């Protein structure tokens, strides 16, 4: 099983700040990585696939990068609606998720 | 618009069974891979199972293999998850999600989820 590790577990940031979330795979997943956003009481929403391609309707302030074992999700200027939990998911060999990073308001 | 609506969750005793359903609309259901993902209370996401568009290809996570059965009825635009021999650690919100037309890579969109609670 490919283990996905996200860091940090929680990030306290202020609206308007730029933030970068990290995701590491236990072995190479090439560019087979997706990011999801989950707000309380809601289902996850796809943000990024292929490590760097934004899903339909996702604002340009969200960007993804990386390949192999190291990946990042960057939000260029945090809006109030961006405070949520973010998960990475690999699909290179079946499917596993990271444990999530919670973005909270500072 | 694409919509997925799960149903069938509830409280069940350990060792019991439950059948979840996912009603799809807004797209040609028979063209797409479908999948189930679960989330234990306050925890992260765990992929459970997938089924190909025709139903000919099926796979399960090790944690549910032999106890859960995924199926679909393309005539009814519906996805199912038959869950047998339920255990306390199966307690979770179960989401159905759509894949792509010839493959399952990322999951988009997701339904709102249905809660399964396994407890005596």
PDB file of C-alpha atoms in Angstrom, chain A residues 12-96:
ATOM      1  CA  UNK A  12      -3.394  28.552  11.335  1.00  0.00           C
ATOM      2  CA  UNK A  13      -3.397  31.349   8.792  1.00  0.00           C
ATOM      3  CA  UNK A  14      -4.988  34.729   8.223  1.00  0.00           C
ATOM      4  CA  UNK A  15      -7.249  35.605   5.289  1.00  0.00           C
ATOM      5  CA  UNK A  16      -5.269  37.030   2.412  1.00  0.00           C
ATOM      6  CA  UNK A  17      -2.144  35.033   3.236  1.00  0.00           C
ATOM      7  CA  UNK A  18      -0.459  32.596   0.880  1.00  0.00           C
ATOM      8  CA  UNK A  19      -0.288  29.043   2.171  1.00  0.00           C
ATOM      9  CA  UNK A  20       1.394  25.849   1.021  1.00  0.00           C
ATOM     10  CA  UNK A  21       0.291  22.366   2.063  1.00  0.00           C
ATOM     11  CA  UNK A  22       2.541  19.344   1.644  1.00  0.00           C
ATOM     12  CA  UNK A  23       1.866  15.744   0.694  1.00  0.00           C
ATOM     13  CA  UNK A  24       4.478  12.992   0.542  1.00  0.00           C
ATOM     14  CA  UNK A  25       4.097   9.520  -0.918  1.00  0.00           C
ATOM     15  CA  UNK A  26       5.903   6.466   0.470  1.00  0.00           C
ATOM     16  CA  UNK A  27       6.957   5.572  -3.085  1.00  0.00           C
ATOM     17  CA  UNK A  28       6.754   7.314  -6.420  1.00  0.00           C
ATOM     18  CA  UNK A  29       3.233   7.958  -7.704  1.00  0.00           C
ATOM     19  CA  UNK A  30       4.522   9.877 -10.751  1.00  0.00           C
ATOM     20  CA  UNK A  31       1.955  12.676 -11.291  1.00  0.00           C
ATOM     21  CA  UNK A  32      -1.008  10.549 -10.222  1.00  0.00           C
ATOM     22  CA  UNK A  33      -2.137  12.826  -7.437  1.00  0.00           C
ATOM     23  CA  UNK A  34      -5.349  14.662  -6.642  1.00  0.00           C
ATOM     24  CA  UNK A  35      -6.305  17.209  -4.007  1.00  0.00           C
ATOM     25  CA  UNK A  36      -9.709  17.583  -2.373  1.00  0.00           C
ATOM     26  CA  UNK A  37     -11.293  20.194  -0.119  1.00  0.00           C
ATOM     27  CA  UNK A  38     -13.774  19.194   2.559  1.00  0.00           C
ATOM     28  CA  UNK A  39     -15.831  21.621   4.611  1.00  0.00           C
ATOM     29  CA  UNK A  40     -17.635  20.547   7.803  1.00  0.00           C
ATOM     30  CA  UNK A  41     -20.697  18.443   7.082  1.00  0.00           C
ATOM     31  CA  UNK A  42     -19.984  18.348   3.355  1.00  0.00           C
ATOM     32  CA  UNK A  43     -18.582  15.842   0.921  1.00  0.00           C
ATOM     33  CA  UNK A  44     -15.075  16.349  -0.426  1.00  0.00           C
ATOM     34  CA  UNK A  45     -14.712  18.403  -3.590  1.00  0.00           C
ATOM     35  CA  UNK A  46     -12.079  17.763  -6.235  1.00  0.00           C
ATOM     36  CA  UNK A  47      -9.640  20.653  -6.594  1.00  0.00           C
ATOM     37  CA  UNK A  48      -6.634  19.344  -8.504  1.00  0.00           C
ATOM     38  CA  UNK A  49      -5.814  16.218 -10.511  1.00  0.00           C
ATOM     39  CA  UNK A  50      -2.709  15.134 -12.339  1.00  0.00           C
ATOM     40  CA  UNK A  51      -0.790  16.948  -9.586  1.00  0.00           C
ATOM     41  CA  UNK A  52      -1.301  20.351 -11.191  1.00  0.00           C
ATOM     42  CA  UNK A  53      -4.518  20.546 -13.261  1.00  0.00           C
ATOM     43  CA  UNK A  54      -7.371  22.466 -11.690  1.00  0.00           C
ATOM     44  CA  UNK A  55     -10.759  20.777 -11.806  1.00  0.00           C
ATOM     45  CA  UNK A  56     -13.667  22.520 -13.473  1.00  0.00           C
ATOM     46  CA  UNK A  57     -14.780  25.640 -11.635  1.00  0.00           C
ATOM     47  CA  UNK A  58     -11.854  25.757  -9.222  1.00  0.00           C
ATOM     48  CA  UNK A  59     -10.483  29.283  -8.734  1.00  0.00           C
ATOM     49  CA  UNK A  60      -7.039  30.124 -10.056  1.00  0.00           C
ATOM     50  CA  UNK A  61      -5.774  30.874  -6.533  1.00  0.00           C
ATOM     51  CA  UNK A  62      -5.474  27.107  -6.066  1.00  0.00           C
ATOM     52  CA  UNK A  63      -2.420  25.528  -7.645  1.00  0.00           C
ATOM     53  CA  UNK A  64      -0.720  22.182  -7.360  1.00  0.00           C
ATOM     54  CA  UNK A  65       2.801  21.057  -8.089  1.00  0.00           C
ATOM     55  CA  UNK A  66       5.176  18.161  -7.670  1.00  0.00           C
ATOM     56  CA  UNK A  67       5.828  14.693  -8.976  1.00  0.00           C
ATOM     57  CA  UNK A  68       7.252  11.442  -7.734  1.00  0.00           C
ATOM     58  CA  UNK A  69       6.945  11.539  -3.960  1.00  0.00           C
ATOM     59  CA  UNK A  70       6.667  15.241  -3.079  1.00  0.00           C
ATOM     60  CA  UNK A  71       3.633  17.381  -3.803  1.00  0.00           C
ATOM     61  CA  UNK A  72       2.297  20.756  -2.749  1.00  0.00           C
ATOM     62  CA  UNK A  73      -1.009  22.574  -2.861  1.00  0.00           C
ATOM     63  CA  UNK A  74      -0.758  26.352  -2.754  1.00  0.00           C
ATOM     64  CA  UNK A  75      -3.529  28.828  -2.116  1.00  0.00           C
ATOM     65  CA  UNK A  76      -2.231  32.195  -3.243  1.00  0.00           C
ATOM     66  CA  UNK A  77      -4.538  34.426  -1.181  1.00  0.00           C
ATOM     67  CA  UNK A  78      -6.788  32.731   1.329  1.00  0.00           C
ATOM     68  CA  UNK A  79     -10.461  33.605   1.214  1.00  0.00           C
ATOM     69  CA  UNK A  80     -12.865  32.954   4.080  1.00  0.00           C
ATOM     70  CA  UNK A  81     -14.427  30.057   2.170  1.00  0.00           C
ATOM     71  CA  UNK A  82     -11.055  28.292   1.862  1.00  0.00           C
ATOM     72  CA  UNK A  83     -10.838  27.354   5.540  1.00  0.00           C
ATOM     73  CA  UNK A  84     -11.420  23.627   5.397  1.00  0.00           C
ATOM     74  CA  UNK A  85      -9.647  20.283   5.478  1.00  0.00           C
ATOM     75  CA  UNK A  86      -7.538  19.351   2.458  1.00  0.00           C
ATOM     76  CA  UNK A  87      -6.713  15.798   1.426  1.00  0.00           C
ATOM     77  CA  UNK A  88      -4.291  14.466  -1.126  1.00  0.00           C
ATOM     78  CA  UNK A  89      -4.997  11.176  -2.902  1.00  0.00           C
ATOM     79  CA  UNK A  90      -2.768   9.003  -5.044  1.00  0.00           C
ATOM     80  CA  UNK A  91      -4.136   6.925  -7.892  1.00  0.00           C
ATOM     81  CA  UNK A  92      -0.928   5.424  -9.250  1.00  0.00           C
ATOM     82  CA  UNK A  93      -1.619   2.108  -7.510  1.00  0.00           C
ATOM     83  CA  UNK A  94      -5.189   1.807  -6.405  1.00  0.00           C
ATOM     84  CA  UNK A  95      -6.226   4.648  -4.151  1.00  0.00           C
ATOM     85  CA  UNK A  96      -5.015   6.024  -0.860  1.00  0.00           C
TER      86      UNK A  96
END
